Amino acid sequence: MKNIFIFLISLSIMSGCSDVLDTIPTDRLSSEVYWQTDKDAEYAANAVYRFLESPATVIGRDIMSDIARATFETSDETKVEASIADPQTNIFQNTWNDMYRGIRRCNDYMANVDKITPTDVAKLNRFTAEVRTLRCYFYSQLVSYFGDVPLIKTPIGISESKTLTRTAVSEIYDFIYAEISDAVNYLPETTTEKGRVTKGAAYGILARAMLFAAGNVTGTDARTTVYLERAKTAADAVIASNVYSLLPAYRDLFTYENENSREVVFDKQFMKDVYSNAVMNSFGAVSLGNNGSAMSPTNVMVDEYETVNGLKTSEDPSHDPKNPYADRDPRLGYTVYVPGDRLPNGTVYDSRPGWSSSADVIGASYQVSKTGLLPKKYINAEDIGQSNRGNCGINLILIRYAEILLVAAETRIELNVEPDVALQYINQIRQRPDVNMPERSGLTSQSALRDALRHERMVELGLEGNRFFDIRRWKIAESVCNMNEIKGMSYVDKDSGELVVITTDYRKKFTSRDYLWPVPYNERQLNTNYTQNEGWN
């Protein structure tokens, strides 16, 4: 059962007026009557959480990487994948707006909270620390997408907004580091109100932000070692807390039964009928009554999953190409639907042309997966049906403990320290009881450890929205995201018995400009002080 609903109150805090307008409005909340009690601060802090991204946004990011493609070819993601988007493409403006709405709500809180004379100082400090941390989360997302962005720490009006300039990423990352480093002092290790920011969540946000900063995607902030050290320290703090651990069953991570498990470091909470999401309708099979998955996973990710012997399929003589998904890393079967898998309603998923009359067969409609593969995470039986598909209550995991272990491993590899500890963390993930992949051993060089780490991030965190950022901070997007064709599932032709690999002429293109998104067109029309990222003019 959900323990807290932090999304139900949307506050409209007004500033004071003058003369005859200096009255307390009766149709909405006013700062004249609102900022008085601890409970006011709690509700205002609660309202900030609703600005965390939706499942469609987080999961959908991986469409714009090498491990998936867009199903609907008129989507904004298609334009980004093909490098034909421009500053007027909606996804850029929407992302900018969404993050700054959250930041504005944080700034409103910070500007008013000191009006309260608290009855419980510790509790008020905790709410404020949550808001400070969430503001850092929003900024970490913005700089990962756009690079330099305006750093706004107080409420501003329209006229003031037109005088803003873009703040260097180095200043924003230092702000994030300083804010969270202080905020953690007021946050608890655990809380009975699930969904609230804890000390571990704050350190997790910091670790992820600093790891991305180390990639120096803008090319203007080469403090790589500083950022790696910060990320390592933050990840180590989460590990040392002993609050979190890996869920024994990977397959159960994204189910209702295991919401709020010890692996969840930071999530966004939902509840059917109250504050729901549409993850089933956005990513579920058409045969389950959905509009079709926006994401079609590619064979790039599928090929990355090793055989149960810990080898690439091309290197394992026991691998049968005509039975391509058998005897593979179990995480493949927990991440992607392939032909023959059981859907949550008990029916068999079959996308193979000529094999069935299923609504999921490639070509049956424009809604079905273009690769014959579908995402499996977050697709649950509780959300099946016309009335439920857009009324899902499953929580969205934003950071989980496995990622923290991988951050701790990666920072050690890149700093070239404690390689044995890095390998220990990688193997801890590989040895999850229902994964039980062979341990990595004998890896001593930095390059070999780096390869092992990057493999593990792809297969452990696949289709959770991380790959989009990974290929940018590693600066490999130009090599992995330029494709003249997309490969999907493999299957045996019903008539000939020959192996068929689904291939489409769908193209992905990535150029140097695409490492950063453009400042949206409307923003530059409203404020001529904003410069544009290289390649987007």
Coordinates of N, CA and C in Angstrom, one line a residue, residues 73-245:
E73 N 6.4 6.9 -36.4 CA 7.5 7.6 -37.1 C 7.1 9.1 -37.3
T74 N 6.1 9.5 -36.7 CA 5.8 11.0 -36.7 C 6.1 11.6 -35.4
S75 N 6.7 10.9 -34.5 CA 7.0 11.4 -33.1 C 8.2 12.3 -33.2
D76 N 8.3 13.1 -32.1 CA 9.5 14.0 -32.0 C 10.8 13.1 -31.8
E77 N 10.7 12.0 -31.1 CA 11.8 11.1 -30.9 C 12.4 10.7 -32.3
T78 N 11.5 10.5 -33.3 CA 12.0 10.1 -34.6 C 12.9 11.2 -35.2
K79 N 12.5 12.4 -35.0 CA 13.3 13.6 -35.5 C 14.6 13.7 -34.8
V80 N 14.6 13.4 -33.5 CA 15.9 13.5 -32.8 C 16.8 12.3 -33.2
E81 N 16.2 11.1 -33.4 CA 17.0 10.0 -33.8 C 17.7 10.2 -35.1
A82 N 17.0 10.9 -36.0 CA 17.5 11.1 -37.4 C 18.3 12.3 -37.6
S83 N 18.5 13.1 -36.4 CA 19.2 14.3 -36.5 C 18.6 15.3 -37.4
I84 N 17.2 15.3 -37.5 CA 16.5 16.3 -38.4 C 15.7 17.2 -37.5
A85 N 15.8 17.1 -36.2 CA 15.0 18.0 -35.3 C 15.6 19.4 -35.4
D86 N 14.8 20.4 -35.1 CA 15.3 21.8 -35.0 C 14.8 22.4 -33.7
P87 N 15.3 23.6 -33.4 CA 14.9 24.2 -32.1 C 13.4 24.4 -31.9
Q88 N 12.6 24.2 -32.9 CA 11.2 24.3 -32.7 C 10.5 23.0 -32.4
T89 N 11.3 21.9 -32.5 CA 10.7 20.6 -32.2 C 10.2 20.5 -30.7
N90 N 9.0 20.1 -30.6 CA 8.3 20.2 -29.3 C 9.0 19.6 -28.1
I91 N 9.7 18.5 -28.3 CA 10.3 17.7 -27.2 C 11.3 18.6 -26.5
F92 N 12.0 19.5 -27.2 CA 13.0 20.4 -26.5 C 12.3 21.4 -25.6
Q93 N 11.2 22.1 -26.2 CA 10.5 23.0 -25.4 C 9.8 22.4 -24.2
N94 N 9.2 21.2 -24.4 CA 8.5 20.5 -23.3 C 9.4 20.2 -22.2
T95 N 10.6 19.7 -22.6 CA 11.6 19.3 -21.5 C 12.1 20.5 -20.7
W96 N 12.4 21.5 -21.4 CA 12.8 22.8 -20.8 C 11.7 23.3 -19.9
N97 N 10.5 23.3 -20.3 CA 9.4 23.8 -19.5 C 9.1 23.0 -18.3
D98 N 9.2 21.6 -18.5 CA 8.9 20.7 -17.4 C 9.9 20.9 -16.2
M99 N 11.1 21.0 -16.6 CA 12.1 21.1 -15.5 C 12.1 22.5 -14.8
Y100 N 11.8 23.6 -15.6 CA 11.8 24.9 -15.0 C 10.5 25.1 -14.2
R101 N 9.4 24.4 -14.5 CA 8.2 24.4 -13.7 C 8.6 23.9 -12.3
G102 N 9.3 22.8 -12.3 CA 9.7 22.2 -11.0 C 10.6 23.2 -10.2
I103 N 11.5 23.8 -10.9 CA 12.5 24.7 -10.3 C 11.7 25.9 -9.8
R104 N 10.7 26.4 -10.5 CA 9.9 27.6 -10.0 C 9.2 27.2 -8.8
R105 N 8.7 26.0 -8.7 CA 8.0 25.6 -7.5 C 8.9 25.5 -6.3
C106 N 10.1 25.0 -6.5 CA 11.2 25.0 -5.5 C 11.5 26.4 -5.0
N107 N 11.7 27.3 -6.0 CA 12.1 28.7 -5.7 C 11.0 29.4 -4.9
D108 N 9.7 29.1 -5.2 CA 8.6 29.7 -4.5 C 8.7 29.2 -3.0
Y109 N 8.9 27.9 -2.8 CA 9.0 27.4 -1.5 C 10.2 28.1 -0.7
M110 N 11.3 28.2 -1.3 CA 12.5 28.7 -0.6 C 12.3 30.2 -0.3
A111 N 11.5 30.9 -1.1 CA 11.3 32.3 -0.9 C 10.3 32.6 0.2
N112 N 9.5 31.6 0.6 CA 8.4 31.8 1.6 C 8.6 31.0 2.9
V113 N 9.4 30.0 2.9 CA 9.5 29.1 4.0 C 9.9 29.8 5.3
D114 N 10.7 30.8 5.2 CA 11.2 31.6 6.4 C 10.1 32.4 7.0
K115 N 9.0 32.5 6.4 CA 7.8 33.2 7.0 C 7.2 32.3 8.2
I116 N 7.5 31.1 8.2 CA 6.9 30.1 9.1 C 7.7 30.2 10.4
T117 N 7.0 30.2 11.5 CA 7.6 30.0 12.9 C 7.3 28.6 13.2
P118 N 8.3 27.7 13.1 CA 8.0 26.2 13.2 C 7.8 25.8 14.6
T119 N 6.9 24.8 14.7 CA 6.8 24.0 16.0 C 7.7 22.9 16.0
D120 N 8.2 22.4 14.9 CA 9.1 21.3 14.8 C 10.2 21.7 13.8
V121 N 11.3 22.2 14.3 CA 12.3 22.8 13.5 C 13.0 21.7 12.6
A122 N 13.2 20.5 13.2 CA 13.8 19.4 12.5 C 13.0 19.0 11.3
K123 N 11.7 18.9 11.5 CA 10.8 18.5 10.4 C 10.8 19.6 9.3
L124 N 10.7 20.9 9.7 CA 10.8 21.9 8.7 C 12.1 21.9 7.9
N125 N 13.2 21.7 8.6 CA 14.5 21.6 7.9 C 14.5 20.4 6.9
R126 N 13.8 19.4 7.3 CA 13.8 18.2 6.4 C 13.0 18.5 5.1
F127 N 11.9 19.1 5.3 CA 11.1 19.5 4.1 C 11.9 20.4 3.2
T128 N 12.6 21.4 3.8 CA 13.4 22.3 3.0 C 14.5 21.6 2.3
A129 N 15.1 20.6 3.0 CA 16.2 19.9 2.4 C 15.7 19.0 1.2
E130 N 14.5 18.5 1.3 CA 13.9 17.8 0.2 C 13.8 18.7 -1.0
V131 N 13.2 19.9 -0.8 CA 13.0 20.8 -1.9 C 14.4 21.2 -2.5
R132 N 15.3 21.5 -1.7 CA 16.7 21.9 -2.2 C 17.2 20.7 -3.1
T133 N 17.0 19.5 -2.6 CA 17.5 18.4 -3.4 C 16.8 18.2 -4.7
L134 N 15.5 18.3 -4.7 CA 14.7 18.2 -5.9 C 15.0 19.3 -6.9
R135 N 15.3 20.5 -6.4 CA 15.8 21.5 -7.3 C 17.1 21.1 -8.0
C136 N 18.0 20.5 -7.3 CA 19.2 20.0 -7.8 C 18.9 19.0 -8.9
Y137 N 18.0 18.1 -8.6 CA 17.6 17.1 -9.6 C 17.2 17.7 -10.9
F138 N 16.3 18.7 -10.8 CA 15.8 19.3 -12.0 C 16.9 20.0 -12.8
Y139 N 17.8 20.6 -12.1 CA 19.0 21.3 -12.7 C 19.9 20.2 -13.3
S140 N 20.1 19.1 -12.7 CA 21.0 18.1 -13.2 C 20.4 17.5 -14.5
Q141 N 19.1 17.4 -14.6 CA 18.5 17.0 -15.8 C 18.7 18.0 -16.9
L142 N 18.4 19.3 -16.6 CA 18.5 20.4 -17.6 C 19.9 20.4 -18.2
V143 N 21.0 20.4 -17.4 CA 22.3 20.5 -17.9 C 22.7 19.3 -18.7
S144 N 22.2 18.2 -18.4 CA 22.5 16.9 -19.1 C 21.9 17.0 -20.5
Y145 N 20.8 17.7 -20.7 CA 20.1 17.8 -22.0 C 20.7 19.0 -22.8
F146 N 20.8 20.2 -22.1 CA 21.1 21.4 -22.8 C 22.4 22.1 -22.6
G147 N 23.2 21.6 -21.6 CA 24.5 22.2 -21.3 C 24.2 23.5 -20.4
D148 N 24.8 24.6 -20.8 CA 24.6 25.8 -20.0 C 23.1 26.2 -20.1
V149 N 22.5 26.5 -18.9 CA 21.1 27.0 -18.8 C 21.1 28.0 -17.7
P150 N 20.1 28.9 -17.7 CA 20.0 29.9 -16.6 C 19.9 29.2 -15.2
L151 N 20.7 29.7 -14.3 CA 20.6 29.2 -12.9 C 19.8 30.2 -12.2
I152 N 18.5 29.8 -11.9 CA 17.6 30.7 -11.2 C 17.3 30.2 -9.8
K153 N 17.5 31.0 -8.8 CA 17.4 30.5 -7.4 C 16.3 31.2 -6.6
T154 N 15.7 32.2 -7.2 CA 14.6 33.0 -6.6 C 13.5 33.1 -7.6
P155 N 12.3 33.4 -7.1 CA 11.1 33.6 -8.0 C 11.4 34.9 -8.8
I156 N 11.1 34.9 -10.1 CA 11.3 36.0 -11.0 C 10.0 36.3 -11.8
G157 N 9.9 37.5 -12.3 CA 8.8 37.9 -13.1 C 9.2 37.8 -14.6
I158 N 8.2 38.2 -15.4 CA 8.4 38.1 -16.9 C 9.5 39.1 -17.3
S159 N 9.5 40.3 -16.8 CA 10.5 41.3 -17.2 C 11.9 40.8 -16.8
E160 N 12.0 40.3 -15.6 CA 13.3 39.8 -15.2 C 13.8 38.6 -16.0
S161 N 12.8 37.8 -16.4 CA 13.2 36.6 -17.2 C 13.8 36.9 -18.5
K162 N 13.5 38.1 -19.0 CA 14.0 38.5 -20.3 C 15.5 39.1 -20.2
T163 N 16.0 39.2 -19.0 CA 17.4 39.6 -18.9 C 18.3 38.5 -18.5
L164 N 17.8 37.3 -18.4 CA 18.7 36.2 -18.0 C 19.7 35.8 -19.1
T165 N 20.8 35.2 -18.6 CA 21.7 34.6 -19.6 C 22.0 33.2 -19.1
R166 N 22.6 32.4 -20.0 CA 22.9 31.0 -19.7 C 24.1 31.0 -18.7
T167 N 23.9 30.1 -17.7 CA 25.0 29.9 -16.7 C 25.8 28.8 -17.1
A168 N 27.1 28.9 -16.9 CA 28.1 27.9 -17.3 C 27.8 26.6 -16.5
V169 N 27.9 25.4 -17.1 CA 27.6 24.2 -16.4 C 28.5 24.0 -15.2
S170 N 29.7 24.5 -15.2 CA 30.6 24.4 -14.0 C 30.0 25.0 -12.8
E171 N 29.4 26.2 -13.0 CA 28.7 26.9 -11.9 C 27.5 26.1 -11.4
I172 N 26.8 25.5 -12.3 CA 25.6 24.8 -11.9 C 26.0 23.5 -11.2
Y173 N 27.0 22.8 -11.7 CA 27.4 21.6 -11.0 C 27.9 21.9 -9.6
D174 N 28.6 23.0 -9.5 CA 29.1 23.4 -8.1 C 27.9 23.8 -7.2
F175 N 26.9 24.4 -7.8 CA 25.7 24.7 -7.0 C 25.0 23.4 -6.5
I176 N 24.9 22.4 -7.5 CA 24.3 21.1 -7.1 C 25.1 20.4 -6.0
Y177 N 26.4 20.5 -6.1 CA 27.3 19.8 -5.2 C 27.2 20.5 -3.8
A178 N 27.2 21.8 -3.8 CA 27.1 22.5 -2.5 C 25.7 22.3 -1.8
E179 N 24.7 22.4 -2.6 CA 23.3 22.3 -2.1 C 23.1 20.9 -1.5
I180 N 23.4 19.9 -2.2 CA 23.1 18.5 -1.7 C 24.1 18.2 -0.6
S181 N 25.3 18.6 -0.6 CA 26.3 18.4 0.5 C 25.8 18.9 1.8
D182 N 25.0 20.0 1.7 CA 24.5 20.6 2.9 C 23.1 20.0 3.3
A183 N 22.3 19.8 2.2 CA 20.9 19.3 2.5 C 20.9 17.9 3.1
V184 N 21.9 17.0 2.8 CA 21.9 15.7 3.4 C 22.0 15.7 4.9
N185 N 22.5 16.8 5.5 CA 22.6 16.9 6.9 C 21.2 17.0 7.6
Y186 N 20.2 17.3 6.9 CA 18.9 17.4 7.4 C 17.9 16.4 7.0
L187 N 18.4 15.4 6.2 CA 17.6 14.3 5.6 C 17.8 13.1 6.4
P188 N 16.7 12.3 6.6 CA 16.8 11.0 7.3 C 17.4 9.9 6.4
E189 N 17.9 8.9 7.1 CA 18.4 7.7 6.3 C 17.2 7.0 5.7
T190 N 16.1 6.9 6.5 CA 14.9 6.2 6.0 C 13.7 7.0 6.4
T191 N 12.6 6.7 5.8 CA 11.3 7.4 6.2 C 10.2 6.5 6.0
T192 N 9.2 6.6 6.9 CA 8.0 5.7 6.7 C 7.1 6.2 5.6
E193 N 7.3 7.5 5.2 CA 6.5 8.1 4.1 C 7.3 7.8 2.8
K194 N 7.0 6.7 2.2 CA 7.8 6.3 1.0 C 7.5 7.3 -0.1
G195 N 8.6 7.6 -0.8 CA 8.5 8.6 -1.9 C 9.2 9.9 -1.6
R196 N 9.4 10.1 -0.3 CA 10.1 11.4 0.1 C 11.6 11.2 -0.2
V197 N 12.3 12.3 -0.4 CA 13.8 12.3 -0.6 C 14.4 11.9 0.8
T198 N 15.3 11.0 0.7 CA 16.1 10.6 1.9 C 17.5 11.0 1.7
K199 N 18.3 10.7 2.7 CA 19.8 11.0 2.5 C 20.3 10.2 1.4
G200 N 19.9 8.9 1.2 CA 20.4 8.1 0.2 C 20.0 8.6 -1.2
A201 N 18.8 9.0 -1.3 CA 18.3 9.6 -2.6 C 19.1 10.8 -3.0
A202 N 19.3 11.7 -2.0 CA 20.1 12.9 -2.3 C 21.5 12.5 -2.8
Y203 N 22.2 11.6 -2.1 CA 23.5 11.2 -2.5 C 23.4 10.5 -3.9
G204 N 22.4 9.8 -4.1 CA 22.2 9.1 -5.4 C 22.1 10.1 -6.6
I205 N 21.3 11.2 -6.3 CA 21.1 12.2 -7.3 C 22.5 12.9 -7.6
L206 N 23.2 13.2 -6.5 CA 24.5 13.8 -6.6 C 25.5 12.9 -7.4
A207 N 25.5 11.6 -7.0 CA 26.4 10.7 -7.7 C 26.2 10.7 -9.2
R208 N 24.9 10.6 -9.6 CA 24.6 10.5 -11.0 C 24.9 11.9 -11.7
A209 N 24.7 13.0 -11.1 CA 24.9 14.3 -11.7 C 26.4 14.5 -11.9
M210 N 27.2 14.1 -10.8 CA 28.7 14.3 -10.9 C 29.3 13.3 -12.0
L211 N 28.7 12.2 -12.1 CA 29.2 11.2 -13.1 C 29.0 11.8 -14.5
F212 N 27.8 12.3 -14.7 CA 27.6 12.9 -16.0 C 28.5 14.1 -16.3
A213 N 28.7 14.9 -15.2 CA 29.6 16.1 -15.3 C 31.0 15.7 -15.7
A214 N 31.5 14.5 -15.3 CA 32.8 14.1 -15.6 C 33.0 13.8 -17.1
G215 N 31.9 13.6 -17.8 CA 32.0 13.4 -19.2 C 32.3 14.7 -20.0
N216 N 32.2 15.9 -19.4 CA 32.5 17.1 -20.0 C 31.8 17.2 -21.4
V217 N 30.5 17.0 -21.5 CA 29.9 16.9 -22.8 C 29.9 18.3 -23.5
T218 N 29.9 19.4 -22.7 CA 30.0 20.7 -23.3 C 31.4 21.1 -23.8
G219 N 32.4 20.4 -23.3 CA 33.7 20.7 -23.7 C 34.3 21.9 -23.0
T220 N 33.6 22.4 -22.0 CA 34.0 23.6 -21.3 C 34.3 23.5 -19.9
D221 N 34.3 22.2 -19.4 CA 34.4 22.0 -17.9 C 35.2 20.7 -17.7
A222 N 36.5 20.8 -17.8 CA 37.4 19.6 -17.9 C 37.8 19.2 -16.5
R223 N 37.0 19.4 -15.5 CA 37.4 19.0 -14.1 C 37.0 17.5 -13.9
T224 N 37.4 16.6 -14.8 CA 36.9 15.3 -14.7 C 37.3 14.6 -13.4
T225 N 38.5 14.7 -13.0 CA 38.9 14.0 -11.7 C 38.1 14.5 -10.5
V226 N 37.8 15.8 -10.5 CA 37.0 16.4 -9.4 C 35.7 15.8 -9.4
Y227 N 35.0 15.7 -10.5 CA 33.7 15.2 -10.6 C 33.6 13.7 -10.3
L228 N 34.6 13.0 -10.8 CA 34.7 11.5 -10.5 C 34.8 11.3 -9.0
E229 N 35.7 12.1 -8.3 CA 35.8 11.9 -6.9 C 34.5 12.3 -6.1
R230 N 33.8 13.3 -6.6 CA 32.6 13.6 -6.0 C 31.5 12.5 -6.2
A231 N 31.5 12.0 -7.4 CA 30.5 10.9 -7.6 C 30.9 9.7 -6.8
K232 N 32.1 9.3 -6.7 CA 32.6 8.2 -5.9 C 32.2 8.3 -4.5
T233 N 32.5 9.5 -3.9 CA 32.2 9.7 -2.5 C 30.7 9.6 -2.2
A234 N 29.9 10.2 -3.1 CA 28.4 10.1 -3.0 C 27.9 8.7 -3.1
A235 N 28.4 7.9 -4.1 CA 27.9 6.6 -4.2 C 28.4 5.7 -3.0
D236 N 29.6 5.9 -2.6 CA 30.1 5.2 -1.4 C 29.3 5.5 -0.2
A237 N 28.8 6.7 -0.1 CA 27.9 7.1 1.1 C 26.6 6.3 1.1
V238 N 26.1 6.1 -0.1 CA 24.8 5.3 -0.2 C 25.1 3.8 0.2
I239 N 26.2 3.3 -0.3 CA 26.6 1.9 0.0 C 26.8 1.7 1.5
A240 N 27.6 2.7 2.1 CA 28.0 2.6 3.5 C 26.8 2.7 4.4
S241 N 25.7 3.3 4.0 CA 24.5 3.5 4.8 C 23.9 2.2 5.2
N242 N 24.1 1.1 4.4 CA 23.5 -0.2 4.7 C 22.0 -0.2 4.7
V243 N 21.4 0.8 4.1 CA 20.0 0.9 4.0 C 19.4 0.2 2.8
Y244 N 20.3 0.0 1.7 CA 19.8 -0.5 0.4 C 20.5 -1.8 0.1
S245 N 19.9 -2.6 -0.7 CA 20.4 -3.9 -1.1 C 19.7 -4.3 -2.4

